[in-house]
PDB file of C-alpha atoms in Angstrom:
ATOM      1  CA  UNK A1441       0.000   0.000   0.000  1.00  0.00           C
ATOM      2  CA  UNK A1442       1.327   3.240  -1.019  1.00  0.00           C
ATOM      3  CA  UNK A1443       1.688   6.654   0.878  1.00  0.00           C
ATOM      4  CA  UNK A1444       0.031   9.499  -0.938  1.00  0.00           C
ATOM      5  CA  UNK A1445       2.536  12.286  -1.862  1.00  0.00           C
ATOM      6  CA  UNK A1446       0.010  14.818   0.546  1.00  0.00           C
ATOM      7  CA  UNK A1447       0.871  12.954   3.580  1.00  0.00           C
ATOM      8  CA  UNK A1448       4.686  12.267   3.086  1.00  0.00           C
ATOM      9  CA  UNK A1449       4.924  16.195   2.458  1.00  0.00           C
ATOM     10  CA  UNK A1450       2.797  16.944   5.689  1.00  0.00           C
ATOM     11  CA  UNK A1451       4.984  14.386   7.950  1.00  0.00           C
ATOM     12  CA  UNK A1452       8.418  16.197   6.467  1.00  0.00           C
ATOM     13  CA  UNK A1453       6.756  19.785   7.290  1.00  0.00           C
ATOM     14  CA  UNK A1454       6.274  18.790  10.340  1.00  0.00           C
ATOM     15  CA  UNK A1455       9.161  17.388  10.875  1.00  0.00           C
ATOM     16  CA  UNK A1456      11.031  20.827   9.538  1.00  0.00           C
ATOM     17  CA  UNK A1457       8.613  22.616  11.974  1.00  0.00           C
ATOM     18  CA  UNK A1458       9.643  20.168  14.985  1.00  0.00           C
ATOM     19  CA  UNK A1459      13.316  20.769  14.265  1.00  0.00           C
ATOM     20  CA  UNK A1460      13.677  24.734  14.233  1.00  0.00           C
ATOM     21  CA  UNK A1461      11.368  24.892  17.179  1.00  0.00           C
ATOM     22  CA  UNK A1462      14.419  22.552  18.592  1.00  0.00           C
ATOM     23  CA  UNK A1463      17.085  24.734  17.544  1.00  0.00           C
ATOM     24  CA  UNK A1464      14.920  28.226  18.068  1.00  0.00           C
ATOM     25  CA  UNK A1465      14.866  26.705  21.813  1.00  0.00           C
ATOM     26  CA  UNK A1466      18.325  25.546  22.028  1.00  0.00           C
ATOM     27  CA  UNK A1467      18.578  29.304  20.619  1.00  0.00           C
ATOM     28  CA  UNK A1468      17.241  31.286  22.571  1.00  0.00           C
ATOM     29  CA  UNK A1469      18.397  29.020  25.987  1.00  0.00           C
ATOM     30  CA  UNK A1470      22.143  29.597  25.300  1.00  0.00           C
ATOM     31  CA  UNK A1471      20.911  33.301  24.700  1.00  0.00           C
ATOM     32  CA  UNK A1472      19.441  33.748  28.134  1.00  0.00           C
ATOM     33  CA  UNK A1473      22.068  31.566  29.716  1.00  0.00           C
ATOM     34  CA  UNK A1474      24.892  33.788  28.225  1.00  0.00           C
ATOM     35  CA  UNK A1475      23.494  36.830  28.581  1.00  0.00           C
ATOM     36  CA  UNK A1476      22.967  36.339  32.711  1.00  0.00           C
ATOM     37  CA  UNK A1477      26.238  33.757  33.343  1.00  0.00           C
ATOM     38  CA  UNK A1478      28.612  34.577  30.686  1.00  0.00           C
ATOM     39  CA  UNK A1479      28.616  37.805  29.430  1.00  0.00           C
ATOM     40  CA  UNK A1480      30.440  39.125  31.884  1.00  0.00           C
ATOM     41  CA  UNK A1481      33.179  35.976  31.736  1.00  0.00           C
ATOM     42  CA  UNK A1482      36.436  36.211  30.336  1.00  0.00           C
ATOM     43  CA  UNK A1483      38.486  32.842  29.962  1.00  0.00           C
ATOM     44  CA  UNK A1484      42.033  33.110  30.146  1.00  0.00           C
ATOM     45  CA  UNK A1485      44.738  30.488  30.602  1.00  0.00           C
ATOM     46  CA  UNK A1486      47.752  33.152  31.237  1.00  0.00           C
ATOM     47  CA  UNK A1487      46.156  34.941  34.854  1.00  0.00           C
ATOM     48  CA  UNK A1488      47.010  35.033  38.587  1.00  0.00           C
ATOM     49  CA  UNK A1489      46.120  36.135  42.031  1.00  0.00           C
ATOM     50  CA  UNK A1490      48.109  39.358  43.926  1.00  0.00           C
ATOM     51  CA  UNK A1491      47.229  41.826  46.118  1.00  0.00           C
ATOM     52  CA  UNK A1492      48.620  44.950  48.266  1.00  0.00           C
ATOM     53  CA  UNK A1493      51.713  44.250  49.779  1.00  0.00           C
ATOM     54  CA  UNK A1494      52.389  45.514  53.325  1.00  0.00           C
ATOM     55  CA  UNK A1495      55.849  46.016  53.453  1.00  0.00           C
ATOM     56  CA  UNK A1496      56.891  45.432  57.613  1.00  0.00           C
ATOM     57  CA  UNK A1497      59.930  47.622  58.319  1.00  0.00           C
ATOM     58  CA  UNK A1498      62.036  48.453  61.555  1.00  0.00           C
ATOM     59  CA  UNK A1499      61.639  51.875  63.239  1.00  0.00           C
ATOM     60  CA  UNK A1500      64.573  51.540  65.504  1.00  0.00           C
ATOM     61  CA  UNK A1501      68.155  50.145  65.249  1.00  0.00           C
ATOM     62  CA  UNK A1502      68.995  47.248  67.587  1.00  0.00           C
ATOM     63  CA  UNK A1503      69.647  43.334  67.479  1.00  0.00           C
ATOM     64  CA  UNK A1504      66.577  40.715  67.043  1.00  0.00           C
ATOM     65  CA  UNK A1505      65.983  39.124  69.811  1.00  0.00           C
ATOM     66  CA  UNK A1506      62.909  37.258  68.654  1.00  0.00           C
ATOM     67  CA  UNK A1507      61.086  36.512  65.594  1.00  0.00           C
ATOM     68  CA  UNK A1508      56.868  35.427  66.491  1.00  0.00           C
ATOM     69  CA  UNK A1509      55.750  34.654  62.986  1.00  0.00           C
ATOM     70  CA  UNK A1510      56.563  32.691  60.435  1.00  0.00           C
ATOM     71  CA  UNK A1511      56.356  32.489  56.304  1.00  0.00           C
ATOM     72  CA  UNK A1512      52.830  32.034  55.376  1.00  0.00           C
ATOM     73  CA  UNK A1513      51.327  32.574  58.981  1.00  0.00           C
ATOM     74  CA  UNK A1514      48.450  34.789  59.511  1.00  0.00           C
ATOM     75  CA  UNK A1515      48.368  37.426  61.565  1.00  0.00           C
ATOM     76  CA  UNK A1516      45.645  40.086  63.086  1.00  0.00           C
ATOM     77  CA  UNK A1517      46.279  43.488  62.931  1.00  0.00           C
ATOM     78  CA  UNK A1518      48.240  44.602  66.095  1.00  0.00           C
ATOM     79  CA  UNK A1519      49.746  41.356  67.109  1.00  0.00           C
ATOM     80  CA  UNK A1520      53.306  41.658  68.066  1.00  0.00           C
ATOM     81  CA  UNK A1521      55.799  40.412  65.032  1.00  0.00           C
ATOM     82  CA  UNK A1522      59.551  41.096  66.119  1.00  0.00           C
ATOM     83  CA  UNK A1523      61.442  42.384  69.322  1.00  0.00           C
ATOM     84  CA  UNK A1524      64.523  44.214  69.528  1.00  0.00           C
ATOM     85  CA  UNK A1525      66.781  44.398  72.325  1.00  0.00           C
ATOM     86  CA  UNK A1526      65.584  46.723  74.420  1.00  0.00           C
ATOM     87  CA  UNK A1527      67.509  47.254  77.674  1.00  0.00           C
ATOM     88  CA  UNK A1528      69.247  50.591  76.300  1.00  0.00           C
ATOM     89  CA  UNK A1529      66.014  52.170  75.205  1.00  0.00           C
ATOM     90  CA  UNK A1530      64.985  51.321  78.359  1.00  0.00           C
ATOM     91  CA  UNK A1531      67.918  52.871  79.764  1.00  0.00           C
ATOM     92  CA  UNK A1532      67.218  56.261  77.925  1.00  0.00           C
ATOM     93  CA  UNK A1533      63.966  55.818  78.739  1.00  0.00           C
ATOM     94  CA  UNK A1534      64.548  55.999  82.632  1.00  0.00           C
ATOM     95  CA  UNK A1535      67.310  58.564  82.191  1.00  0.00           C
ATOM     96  CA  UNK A1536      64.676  60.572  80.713  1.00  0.00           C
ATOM     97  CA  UNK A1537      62.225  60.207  83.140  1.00  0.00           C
ATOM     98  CA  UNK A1538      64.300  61.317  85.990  1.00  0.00           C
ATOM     99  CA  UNK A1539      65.449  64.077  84.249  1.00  0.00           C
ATOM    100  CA  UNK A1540      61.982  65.266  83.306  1.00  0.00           C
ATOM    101  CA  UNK A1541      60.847  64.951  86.948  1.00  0.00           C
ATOM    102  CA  UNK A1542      64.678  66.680  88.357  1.00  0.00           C
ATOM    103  CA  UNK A1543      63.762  69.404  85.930  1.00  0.00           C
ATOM    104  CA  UNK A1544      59.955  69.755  87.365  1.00  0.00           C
ATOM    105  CA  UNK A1545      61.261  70.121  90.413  1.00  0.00           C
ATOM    106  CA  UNK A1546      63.433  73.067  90.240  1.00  0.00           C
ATOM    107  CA  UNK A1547      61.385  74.879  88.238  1.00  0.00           C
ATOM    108  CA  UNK A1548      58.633  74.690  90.751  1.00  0.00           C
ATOM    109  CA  UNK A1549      61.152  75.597  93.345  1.00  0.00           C
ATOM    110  CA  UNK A1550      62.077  78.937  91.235  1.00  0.00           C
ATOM    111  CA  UNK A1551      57.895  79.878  91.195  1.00  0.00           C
ATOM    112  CA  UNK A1552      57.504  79.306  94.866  1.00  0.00           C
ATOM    113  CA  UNK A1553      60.733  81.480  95.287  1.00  0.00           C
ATOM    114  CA  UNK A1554      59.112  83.889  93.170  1.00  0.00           C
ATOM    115  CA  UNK A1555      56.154  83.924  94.834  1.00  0.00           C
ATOM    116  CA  UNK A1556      57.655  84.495  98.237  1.00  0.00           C
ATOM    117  CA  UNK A1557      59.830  87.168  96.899  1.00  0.00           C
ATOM    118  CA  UNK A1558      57.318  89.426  96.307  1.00  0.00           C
ATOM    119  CA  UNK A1559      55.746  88.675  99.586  1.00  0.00           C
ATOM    120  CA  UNK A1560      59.011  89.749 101.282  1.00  0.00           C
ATOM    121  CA  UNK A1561      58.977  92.839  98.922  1.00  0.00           C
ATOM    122  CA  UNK A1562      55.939  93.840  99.713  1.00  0.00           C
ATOM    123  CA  UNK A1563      55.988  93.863 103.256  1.00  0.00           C
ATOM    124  CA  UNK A1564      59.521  95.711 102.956  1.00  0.00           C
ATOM    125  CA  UNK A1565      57.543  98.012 101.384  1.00  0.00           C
ATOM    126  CA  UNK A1566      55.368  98.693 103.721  1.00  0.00           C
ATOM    127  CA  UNK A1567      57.574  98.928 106.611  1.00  0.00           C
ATOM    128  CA  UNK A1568      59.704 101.103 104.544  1.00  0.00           C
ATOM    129  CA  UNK A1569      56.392 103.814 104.235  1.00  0.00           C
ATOM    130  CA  UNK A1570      56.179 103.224 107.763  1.00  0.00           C
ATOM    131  CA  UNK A1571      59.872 104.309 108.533  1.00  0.00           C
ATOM    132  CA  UNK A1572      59.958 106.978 105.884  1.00  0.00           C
ATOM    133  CA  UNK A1573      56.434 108.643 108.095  1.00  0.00           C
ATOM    134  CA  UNK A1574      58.209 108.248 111.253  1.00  0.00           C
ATOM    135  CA  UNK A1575      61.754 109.640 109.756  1.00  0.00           C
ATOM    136  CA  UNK A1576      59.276 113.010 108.360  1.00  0.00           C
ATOM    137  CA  UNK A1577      57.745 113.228 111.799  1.00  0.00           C
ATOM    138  CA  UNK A1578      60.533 113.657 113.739  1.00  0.00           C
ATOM    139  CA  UNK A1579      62.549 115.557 111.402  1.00  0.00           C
ATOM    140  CA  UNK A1580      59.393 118.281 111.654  1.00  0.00           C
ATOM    141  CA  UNK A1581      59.998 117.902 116.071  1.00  0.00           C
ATOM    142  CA  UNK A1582      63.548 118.021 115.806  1.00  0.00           C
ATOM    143  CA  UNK A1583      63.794 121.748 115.809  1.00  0.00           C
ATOM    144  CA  UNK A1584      61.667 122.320 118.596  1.00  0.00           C
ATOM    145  CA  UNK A1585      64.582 119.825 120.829  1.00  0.00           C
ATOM    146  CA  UNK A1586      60.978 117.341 121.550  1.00  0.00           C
ATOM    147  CA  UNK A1587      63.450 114.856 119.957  1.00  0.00           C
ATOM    148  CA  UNK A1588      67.065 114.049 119.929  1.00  0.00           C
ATOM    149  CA  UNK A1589      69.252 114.571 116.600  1.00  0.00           C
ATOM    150  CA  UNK A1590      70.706 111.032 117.681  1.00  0.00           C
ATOM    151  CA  UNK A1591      66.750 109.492 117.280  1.00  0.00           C
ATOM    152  CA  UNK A1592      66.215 111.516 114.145  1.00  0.00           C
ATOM    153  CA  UNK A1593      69.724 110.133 112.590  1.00  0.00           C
ATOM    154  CA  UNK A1594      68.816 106.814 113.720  1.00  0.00           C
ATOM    155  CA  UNK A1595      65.293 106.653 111.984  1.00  0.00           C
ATOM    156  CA  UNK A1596      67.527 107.740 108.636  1.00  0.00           C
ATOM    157  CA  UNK A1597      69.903 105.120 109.019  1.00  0.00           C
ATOM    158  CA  UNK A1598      67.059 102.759 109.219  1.00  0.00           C
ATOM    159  CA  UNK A1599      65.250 104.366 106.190  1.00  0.00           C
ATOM    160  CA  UNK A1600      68.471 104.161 103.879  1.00  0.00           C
ATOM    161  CA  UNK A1601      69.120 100.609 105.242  1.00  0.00           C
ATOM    162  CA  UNK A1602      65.888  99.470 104.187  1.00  0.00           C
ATOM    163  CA  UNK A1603      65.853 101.002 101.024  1.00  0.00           C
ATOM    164  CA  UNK A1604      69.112  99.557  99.785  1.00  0.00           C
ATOM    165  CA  UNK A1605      67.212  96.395 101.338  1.00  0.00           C
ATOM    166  CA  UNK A1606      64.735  97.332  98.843  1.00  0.00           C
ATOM    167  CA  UNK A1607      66.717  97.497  95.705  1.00  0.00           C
ATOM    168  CA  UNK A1608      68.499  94.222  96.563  1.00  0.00           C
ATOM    169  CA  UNK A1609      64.795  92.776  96.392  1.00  0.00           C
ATOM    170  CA  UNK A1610      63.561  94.246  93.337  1.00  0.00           C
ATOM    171  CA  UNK A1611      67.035  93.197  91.471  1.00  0.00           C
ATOM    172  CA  UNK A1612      66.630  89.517  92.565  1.00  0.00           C
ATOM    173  CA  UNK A1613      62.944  90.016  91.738  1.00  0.00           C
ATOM    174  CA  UNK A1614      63.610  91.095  88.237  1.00  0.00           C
ATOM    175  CA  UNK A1615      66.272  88.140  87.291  1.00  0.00           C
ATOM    176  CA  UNK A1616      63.457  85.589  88.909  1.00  0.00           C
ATOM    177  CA  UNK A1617      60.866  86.794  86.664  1.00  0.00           C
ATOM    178  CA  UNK A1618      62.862  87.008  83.481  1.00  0.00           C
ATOM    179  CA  UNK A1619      62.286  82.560  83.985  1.00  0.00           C
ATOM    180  CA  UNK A1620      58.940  82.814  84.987  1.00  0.00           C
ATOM    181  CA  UNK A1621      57.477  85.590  82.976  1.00  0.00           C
ATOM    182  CA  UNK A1622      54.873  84.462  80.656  1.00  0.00           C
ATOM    183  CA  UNK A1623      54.848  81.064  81.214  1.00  0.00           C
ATOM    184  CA  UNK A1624      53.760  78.395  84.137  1.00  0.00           C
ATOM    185  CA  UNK A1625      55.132  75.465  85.737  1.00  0.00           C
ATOM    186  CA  UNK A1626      53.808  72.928  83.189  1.00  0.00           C
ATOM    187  CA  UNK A1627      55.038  74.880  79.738  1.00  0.00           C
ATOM    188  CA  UNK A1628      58.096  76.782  81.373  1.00  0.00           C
ATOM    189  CA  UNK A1629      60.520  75.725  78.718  1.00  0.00           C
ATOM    190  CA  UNK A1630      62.702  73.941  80.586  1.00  0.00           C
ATOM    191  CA  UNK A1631      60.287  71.523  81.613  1.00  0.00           C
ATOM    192  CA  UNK A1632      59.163  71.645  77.525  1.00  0.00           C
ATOM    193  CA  UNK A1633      62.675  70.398  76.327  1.00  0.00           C
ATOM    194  CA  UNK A1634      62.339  67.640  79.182  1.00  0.00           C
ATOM    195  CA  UNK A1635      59.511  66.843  78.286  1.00  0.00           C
ATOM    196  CA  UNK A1636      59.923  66.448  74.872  1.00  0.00           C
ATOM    197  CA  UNK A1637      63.161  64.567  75.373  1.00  0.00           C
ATOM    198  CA  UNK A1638      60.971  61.982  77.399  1.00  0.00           C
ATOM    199  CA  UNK A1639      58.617  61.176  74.573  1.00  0.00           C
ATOM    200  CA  UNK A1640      61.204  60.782  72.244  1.00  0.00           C
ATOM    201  CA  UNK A1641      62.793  58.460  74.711  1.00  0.00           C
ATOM    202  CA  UNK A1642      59.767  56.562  74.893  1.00  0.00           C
ATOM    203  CA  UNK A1643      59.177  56.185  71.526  1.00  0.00           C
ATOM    204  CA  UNK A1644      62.251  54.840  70.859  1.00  0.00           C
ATOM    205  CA  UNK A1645      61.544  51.933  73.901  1.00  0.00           C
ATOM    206  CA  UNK A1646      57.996  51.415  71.485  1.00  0.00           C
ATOM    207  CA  UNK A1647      59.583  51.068  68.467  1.00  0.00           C
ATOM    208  CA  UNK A1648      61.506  48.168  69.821  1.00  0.00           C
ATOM    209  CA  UNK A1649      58.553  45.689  69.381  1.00  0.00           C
ATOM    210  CA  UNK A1650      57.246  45.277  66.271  1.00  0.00           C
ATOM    211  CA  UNK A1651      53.530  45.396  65.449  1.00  0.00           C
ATOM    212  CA  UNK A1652      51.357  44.213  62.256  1.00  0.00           C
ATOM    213  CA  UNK A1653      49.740  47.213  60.488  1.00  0.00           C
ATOM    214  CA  UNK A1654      47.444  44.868  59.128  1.00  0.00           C
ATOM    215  CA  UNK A1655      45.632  41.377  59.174  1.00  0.00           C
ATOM    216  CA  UNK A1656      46.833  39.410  56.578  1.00  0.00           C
ATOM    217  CA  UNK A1657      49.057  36.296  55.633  1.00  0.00           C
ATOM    218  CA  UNK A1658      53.250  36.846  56.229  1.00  0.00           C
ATOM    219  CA  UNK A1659      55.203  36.659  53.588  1.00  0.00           C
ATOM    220  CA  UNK A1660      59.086  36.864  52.174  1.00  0.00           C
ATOM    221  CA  UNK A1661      60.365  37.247  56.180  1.00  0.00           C
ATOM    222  CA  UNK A1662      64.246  38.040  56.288  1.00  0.00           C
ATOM    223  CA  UNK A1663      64.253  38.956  59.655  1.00  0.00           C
ATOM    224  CA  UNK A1664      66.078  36.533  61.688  1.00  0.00           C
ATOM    225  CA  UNK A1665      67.025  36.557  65.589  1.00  0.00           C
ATOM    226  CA  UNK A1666      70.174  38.075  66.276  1.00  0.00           C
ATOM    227  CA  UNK A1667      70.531  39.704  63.078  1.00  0.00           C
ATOM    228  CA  UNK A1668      70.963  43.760  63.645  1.00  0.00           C
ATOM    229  CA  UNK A1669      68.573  46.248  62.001  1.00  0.00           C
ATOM    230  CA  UNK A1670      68.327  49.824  61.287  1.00  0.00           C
ATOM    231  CA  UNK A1671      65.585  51.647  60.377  1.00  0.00           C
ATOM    232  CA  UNK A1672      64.270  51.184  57.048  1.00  0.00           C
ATOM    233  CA  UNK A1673      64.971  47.953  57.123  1.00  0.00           C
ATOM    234  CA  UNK A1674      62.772  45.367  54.746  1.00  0.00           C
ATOM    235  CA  UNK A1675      61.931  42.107  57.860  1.00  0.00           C
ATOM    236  CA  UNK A1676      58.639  40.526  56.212  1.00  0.00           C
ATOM    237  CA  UNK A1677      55.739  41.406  53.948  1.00  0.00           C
ATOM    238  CA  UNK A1678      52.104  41.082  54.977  1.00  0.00           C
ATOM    239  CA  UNK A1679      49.809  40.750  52.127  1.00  0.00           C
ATOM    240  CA  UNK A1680      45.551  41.051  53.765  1.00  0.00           C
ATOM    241  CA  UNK A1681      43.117  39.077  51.827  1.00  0.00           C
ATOM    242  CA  UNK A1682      40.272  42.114  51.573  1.00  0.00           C
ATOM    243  CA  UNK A1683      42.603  43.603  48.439  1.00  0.00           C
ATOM    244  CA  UNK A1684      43.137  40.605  46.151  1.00  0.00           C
ATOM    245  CA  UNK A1685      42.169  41.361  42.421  1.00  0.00           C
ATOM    246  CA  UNK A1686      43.282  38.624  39.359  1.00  0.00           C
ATOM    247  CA  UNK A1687      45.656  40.069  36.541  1.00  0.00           C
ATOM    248  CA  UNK A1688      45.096  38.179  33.000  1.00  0.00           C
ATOM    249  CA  UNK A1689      46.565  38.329  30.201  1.00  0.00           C
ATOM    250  CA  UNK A1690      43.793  38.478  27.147  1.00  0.00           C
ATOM    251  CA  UNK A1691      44.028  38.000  23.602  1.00  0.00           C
ATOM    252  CA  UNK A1692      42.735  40.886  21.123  1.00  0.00           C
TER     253      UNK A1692
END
């Protein structure tokens, strides 16, 4: 029995039909798929992994006494890496300490000195008003012979006395005041340059341990114990895993 020509022609349209339905789906599916997964996707075979490098240097000069980390270790931000020797930063440290407090000291001792001085002056000055009153007094009853010339020579010798007492005051007075004049005990300069001397001191004693700037993995560490170091000094790399990026190499 024989097909008629009609039918064999429907069944291959239909089969034609089935087929780019098949490859319009297959079509548009590797459309949608590449357009949300891939588009964005670049496939190289010539890429790697880096990332900022911390670069861990020494502040001070000294000798290593210990090392805490090793290659490839990870570390948290803050936790202690290397330690110098640090008995004569310590030293300098103390040194400056006593120094600062010596210093402290004496100028506190030249305010209170100041501050009695012109105590003392001013109650010289007011016994000196007092004398120089009782010297015009009796120079006014001398003539009428109420009062010795002895008594009235007296009261002058004890007017001139304490007036040279006086200028002896006022001189001392004026060289205390040229170190105390426009300052206080806490910023006299003095106690500034001690001061000042002691943080540097102390700063050096911090600089003797060695801290991580970062968190992040350790990486090419020279520093060994006993080796000496200056500042400036390369003793490990720290490279943090919140900067990593991926540089590839791409074809045209």
């Amino acid at each position: 029995m024989k097909t008629h020509p009609k039918t064999i022609r429907t069944r291959r349209n239909r089969y034609l039909l089935l087929v780019m339905l098949v490859l319009i789906v297959g079509a548009l599916t590797y459309a949608g798929y590449w357009w949300h997964y891939c588009r964005f996707r670049v496939v190289s075979h010539n890429a790697f992994i880096t990332g900022n490098l911390i670069p861990v240097e020494a502040d001070a000069t000294g000798i290593v006494t210990q090392v805490l980390v090793e290659e490839s270790q990870y570390v948290n931000k803050g936790d202690l890496l290397v330690r110098l020797d640090a008995h004569r930063a310590q030293t300098a440290l103390g040194q400056s300490r006593g120094e600062l407090g010596q210093v402290v000291r004496e100028i506190g001792a030249v305010f209170s000195t100041h501050r009695q001085m012109c105590q003392k002056l001013n109650a010289s000055s007011a016994r000196l008003a007092r004398v120089r009153h009782d010297v015009i007094r009796l120079r006014q009853a001398a003539p009428s012979g109420s009062v010795s010339e002895q008594v009235v020579q007296n009261a002058e010798d004890q007017m001139m006395s304490l007036e040279a007492e006086m200028r002896e005051a006022e001189a001392e007075l004026k060289a205390i005041e040229a170190k105390v004049s426009g300052t206080s005990r806490t910023l006299h300069p003095d106690v500034e340059a001690a001061k000042y001397k002691f943080i540097a001191a102390y700063l050096e004693y911090s600089r003797q341990q060695i801290h991580a700037p970062v968190s992040g993995y350790v990486s090419m560490r020279k520093v060994q114990v006993g080796s000496r170091v200056q500042p400036g000094d390369p003793l490990m790399t720290l490279v943090p895993l919140d900067h990593l990026w991926v540089e590839a190499n791409l074809r045209e």
